[in-house]
Amino acid sequence: MHIDVTVQQQDFDIAVETAALRVLDTGIGAIAQFVGVMRSNNEGDEVTAMELEHYPGMTEKAIGEIAAEAGQRWALQAVRVIHRVGEIKPGEQIVFVAACSAHRHAAFEACDFIMDFLKSRAPFWKKETLGDGSSRWVDARSSDAKSLARW
Amino acid sequence: MITVLFFARLREELGQSEMQLAFTGSVAELKQQLIEQGGAAWSALAGENIVCAINQAVAKDHFPIAAGDEVAFYPPVTGG
């Protein structure tokens, strides 16, 4: 199983990533993907920018472990995860998860699983700048903790 | 010596991102020592949602810390 995890400031191109996954293994029949995008509002307030802080080293390690666990639960050929850090603006891409398997159900479920665990385990923290110029740290959502319980 | 890292809101509350100190003992003992030595702001370390990692793996209060370890304390994560 191929696992490729990148944490980077620059944006990514999902067409490029998908093309790379298709040639990795000719047994891949299904590629399920998720893209997380920054919204311009949160908790009823206008958000003009976001700073994504992380714990270098542990982020890659934690996501790699989550991908490996997905590979234990489902028959996967590959997992690709890209998570951006630094300054992000509304409408920009934040995170990409792709799970590849022979058939679609494993790919869909693994992609969902990886995102749920990334949201709860991977050491990233978002600080948003609001329309009035103030900034605040985003709070973890209780719905994310509940999502984990599904697995 | 161990390295202790603080992230996000916790780093801002403590006014510090990194420190080195001589220490062996449990995570709970480290927190207690830092709170006792650090002053009022350091009580933030005792928050029930604060996560600890030792060498980049999540650790519980009773886990041991050895010389050379990298310890991190951070608030609930909000990535993705």
Short mmCIF file of C-alpha atoms in Angstrom, two decimals:
data_model
loop_
_atom_site.label_atom_id
_atom_site.label_comp_id
_atom_site.label_asym_id
_atom_site.label_seq_id
_atom_site.Cartn_x
_atom_site.Cartn_y
_atom_site.Cartn_z
CA MET A 1 0.00 0.00 0.00
CA HIS A 2 1.39 3.40 -0.99
CA ILE A 3 0.97 6.16 1.60
CA ASP A 4 2.04 9.69 0.63
CA VAL A 5 1.49 12.54 3.08
CA THR A 6 2.59 16.13 2.50
CA VAL A 7 2.19 19.18 4.70
CA GLN A 8 2.93 22.33 2.69
CA GLN A 9 2.25 26.03 2.33
CA GLN A 10 1.57 25.98 -1.39
CA ASP A 11 -1.70 25.09 -3.06
CA PHE A 12 -2.22 21.73 -4.77
CA ASP A 13 -3.83 20.60 -8.05
CA ILE A 14 -6.18 17.65 -7.66
CA ALA A 15 -5.98 16.82 -11.39
CA VAL A 16 -2.22 16.36 -11.07
CA GLU A 17 -2.63 14.28 -7.91
CA THR A 18 -5.33 12.06 -9.43
CA ALA A 19 -3.28 11.44 -12.58
CA ALA A 20 -0.33 10.38 -10.41
CA LEU A 21 -2.51 7.96 -8.44
CA ARG A 22 -3.93 6.31 -11.57
CA VAL A 23 -0.48 5.28 -12.75
CA LEU A 24 0.67 4.04 -9.33
CA ASP A 25 -1.03 0.65 -9.52
CA THR A 26 -3.08 -0.85 -12.33
CA GLY A 27 -5.20 -2.66 -9.74
CA ILE A 28 -6.77 0.67 -8.77
CA GLY A 29 -10.38 0.74 -9.93
CA ALA A 30 -11.70 3.42 -7.60
CA ILE A 31 -10.30 6.74 -6.38
CA ALA A 32 -12.46 8.48 -3.75
CA GLN A 33 -11.44 12.06 -2.96
CA PHE A 34 -12.21 14.83 -0.51
CA VAL A 35 -11.20 18.49 -0.77
CA GLY A 36 -11.61 20.79 2.25
CA VAL A 37 -12.14 24.44 1.32
CA MET A 38 -12.02 27.55 3.49
CA ARG A 39 -15.36 29.28 3.99
CA SER A 40 -15.87 33.03 4.36
CA ASN A 41 -18.03 32.70 7.48
CA ASN A 42 -17.82 30.78 10.72
CA GLU A 43 -20.01 30.84 13.85
CA GLY A 44 -22.05 33.66 12.30
CA ASP A 45 -19.05 35.93 11.67
CA GLU A 46 -17.35 37.00 8.44
CA VAL A 47 -13.86 35.48 8.17
CA THR A 48 -11.35 37.22 5.91
CA ALA A 49 -8.30 34.98 6.41
CA MET A 50 -7.05 32.00 8.39
CA GLU A 51 -3.64 31.05 9.76
CA LEU A 52 -3.04 27.31 9.94
CA GLU A 53 -0.46 26.40 12.60
CA HIS A 54 0.98 22.88 12.91
CA TYR A 55 3.45 20.70 14.81
CA PRO A 56 6.12 19.95 12.16
CA GLY A 57 6.97 16.25 12.11
CA MET A 58 4.03 15.11 14.20
CA THR A 59 1.46 16.18 11.60
CA GLU A 60 3.01 13.97 8.92
CA LYS A 61 3.48 11.13 11.40
CA ALA A 62 -0.08 11.30 12.73
CA ILE A 63 -1.65 11.42 9.27
CA GLY A 64 0.59 8.56 8.10
CA GLU A 65 -0.61 6.47 11.04
CA ILE A 66 -4.25 7.25 10.24
CA ALA A 67 -3.67 6.21 6.60
CA ALA A 68 -1.98 2.98 7.74
CA GLU A 69 -4.95 2.23 9.99
CA ALA A 70 -7.30 2.77 7.05
CA GLY A 71 -5.18 0.23 5.16
CA GLN A 72 -5.75 -2.28 7.98
CA ARG A 73 -9.52 -1.87 7.80
CA TRP A 74 -9.99 -1.74 4.03
CA ALA A 75 -8.11 -3.22 1.06
CA LEU A 76 -6.45 -0.11 -0.33
CA GLN A 77 -3.76 0.35 -2.96
CA ALA A 78 -2.90 3.91 -2.02
CA VAL A 79 -3.71 6.91 0.16
CA ARG A 80 -2.63 10.45 -0.67
CA VAL A 81 -3.06 13.31 1.81
CA ILE A 82 -2.01 16.94 1.37
CA HIS A 83 -2.67 19.49 4.13
CA ARG A 84 -1.78 23.14 3.70
CA VAL A 85 -0.40 25.35 6.46
CA GLY A 86 0.26 29.07 6.76
CA GLU A 87 -2.11 31.74 5.51
CA ILE A 88 -5.28 30.58 3.74
CA LYS A 89 -7.95 32.83 2.20
CA PRO A 90 -11.69 32.09 1.74
CA GLY A 91 -12.34 29.86 -1.25
CA GLU A 92 -8.86 28.33 -1.12
CA GLN A 93 -8.16 24.63 -0.73
CA ILE A 94 -7.03 23.43 2.70
CA VAL A 95 -6.81 19.63 2.60
CA PHE A 96 -6.90 16.80 0.05
CA VAL A 97 -7.53 13.12 0.86
CA ALA A 98 -7.62 10.44 -1.83
CA ALA A 99 -8.14 6.72 -1.12
CA CYS A 100 -7.59 4.16 -3.87
CA SER A 101 -8.92 0.61 -3.98
CA ALA A 102 -10.06 -1.99 -6.48
CA HIS A 103 -13.74 -1.20 -5.86
CA ARG A 104 -15.61 1.87 -4.72
CA HIS A 105 -17.00 1.05 -1.25
CA ALA A 106 -13.57 0.65 0.36
CA ALA A 107 -12.39 3.89 -1.27
CA PHE A 108 -15.42 5.94 -0.13
CA GLU A 109 -15.34 4.58 3.41
CA ALA A 110 -11.57 4.91 3.83
CA CYS A 111 -11.67 8.53 2.61
CA ASP A 112 -14.44 9.33 5.15
CA PHE A 113 -12.55 7.53 7.95
CA ILE A 114 -9.26 9.33 7.21
CA MET A 115 -10.94 12.76 7.29
CA ASP A 116 -12.72 12.00 10.58
CA PHE A 117 -9.48 10.93 12.25
CA LEU A 118 -7.45 13.77 10.73
CA LYS A 119 -9.96 16.26 12.18
CA SER A 120 -9.55 14.77 15.67
CA ARG A 121 -5.92 13.64 15.82
CA ALA A 122 -3.67 15.60 13.45
CA PRO A 123 -1.95 18.52 15.23
CA PHE A 124 -3.14 21.57 13.29
CA TRP A 125 -4.78 24.67 14.74
CA LYS A 126 -6.73 27.34 12.90
CA LYS A 127 -6.70 31.01 13.85
CA GLU A 128 -9.17 33.13 11.92
CA THR A 129 -9.14 36.85 11.20
CA LEU A 130 -12.64 38.33 11.27
CA GLY A 131 -14.24 41.14 9.28
CA ASP A 132 -13.71 43.60 12.15
CA GLY A 133 -9.96 42.89 12.15
CA SER A 134 -9.92 40.83 15.34
CA SER A 135 -8.62 37.26 15.44
CA ARG A 136 -9.63 34.16 17.36
CA TRP A 137 -8.68 30.53 17.63
CA VAL A 138 -11.22 28.12 16.12
CA ASP A 139 -12.70 25.73 18.71
CA ALA A 140 -12.84 22.00 18.12
CA ARG A 141 -16.36 20.85 17.21
CA SER A 142 -18.22 18.28 19.30
CA SER A 143 -19.64 16.93 16.02
CA ASP A 144 -16.11 15.90 15.00
CA ALA A 145 -15.71 13.88 18.21
CA LYS A 146 -19.07 12.22 17.50
CA SER A 147 -17.99 11.40 13.93
CA LEU A 148 -15.09 9.39 15.33
CA ALA A 149 -17.47 7.23 17.33
CA ARG A 150 -19.00 5.91 14.08
CA TRP A 151 -15.86 3.90 13.39
CA MET B 1 17.45 17.49 29.32
CA ILE B 2 14.04 17.43 27.68
CA THR B 3 12.50 19.83 25.16
CA VAL B 4 8.96 21.05 25.86
CA LEU B 5 6.90 22.65 23.08
CA PHE B 6 3.67 24.63 23.37
CA PHE B 7 1.29 25.32 20.49
CA ALA B 8 -1.58 27.60 19.47
CA ARG B 9 -3.69 29.25 22.16
CA LEU B 10 -1.70 27.53 24.91
CA ARG B 11 1.55 29.05 23.56
CA GLU B 12 -0.08 32.48 23.63
CA GLU B 13 -1.39 32.02 27.19
CA LEU B 14 2.02 30.90 28.48
CA GLY B 15 3.99 33.41 26.40
CA GLN B 16 6.42 30.67 25.42
CA SER B 17 6.76 28.27 22.47
CA GLU B 18 9.69 26.15 23.62
CA MET B 19 11.79 25.41 26.68
CA GLN B 20 14.53 23.00 27.75
CA LEU B 21 14.85 21.61 31.25
CA ALA B 22 16.32 18.73 33.15
CA PHE B 23 13.46 16.37 34.01
CA THR B 24 12.52 12.73 34.40
CA GLY B 25 9.14 11.59 35.66
CA SER B 26 5.58 11.32 34.45
CA VAL B 27 3.58 13.73 32.31
CA ALA B 28 1.47 14.61 35.37
CA GLU B 29 4.62 15.36 37.39
CA LEU B 30 5.99 17.57 34.60
CA LYS B 31 2.75 19.57 34.44
CA GLN B 32 2.75 19.98 38.20
CA GLN B 33 6.36 21.18 38.23
CA LEU B 34 5.82 23.65 35.39
CA ILE B 35 2.67 25.04 37.04
CA GLU B 36 4.42 25.42 40.41
CA GLN B 37 7.46 27.12 38.90
CA GLY B 38 5.75 29.13 36.19
CA GLY B 39 3.17 31.27 37.93
CA ALA B 40 -0.56 31.97 37.46
CA ALA B 41 -0.73 31.74 33.63
CA TRP B 42 0.72 28.22 33.75
CA SER B 43 -2.42 26.81 35.34
CA ALA B 44 -3.65 26.65 31.71
CA LEU B 45 -1.52 23.48 31.44
CA ALA B 46 -3.90 21.75 33.85
CA GLY B 47 -6.89 22.27 31.50
CA GLU B 48 -8.75 19.01 31.00
CA ASN B 49 -8.67 19.32 27.21
CA ILE B 50 -4.91 19.93 26.96
CA VAL B 51 -3.20 17.13 25.03
CA CYS B 52 0.33 15.89 25.71
CA ALA B 53 2.61 14.16 23.20
CA ILE B 54 5.97 12.51 23.90
CA ASN B 55 8.21 12.14 20.84
CA GLN B 56 5.25 12.97 18.63
CA ALA B 57 2.90 10.31 20.01
CA VAL B 58 -0.06 11.20 22.25
CA ALA B 59 0.70 10.42 25.90
CA LYS B 60 -1.44 10.07 29.04
CA ASP B 61 -0.74 11.58 32.44
CA HIS B 62 0.99 8.46 33.78
CA PHE B 63 3.36 8.02 30.80
CA PRO B 64 7.08 8.37 31.65
CA ILE B 65 9.33 11.06 30.21
CA ALA B 66 13.04 10.31 29.78
CA ALA B 67 16.10 12.43 29.05
CA GLY B 68 16.27 13.48 25.43
CA ASP B 69 12.49 13.30 24.94
CA GLU B 70 10.52 15.93 23.02
CA VAL B 71 7.30 16.74 24.92
CA ALA B 72 4.50 18.87 23.51
CA PHE B 73 1.38 20.35 25.10
CA TYR B 74 -1.44 21.62 22.92
CA PRO B 75 -5.15 22.43 22.84
CA PRO B 76 -7.73 20.32 20.94
CA VAL B 77 -6.78 20.15 17.27
CA THR B 78 -8.76 21.92 14.54
CA GLY B 79 -7.23 20.86 11.23
CA GLY B 80 -8.85 19.50 8.11
#
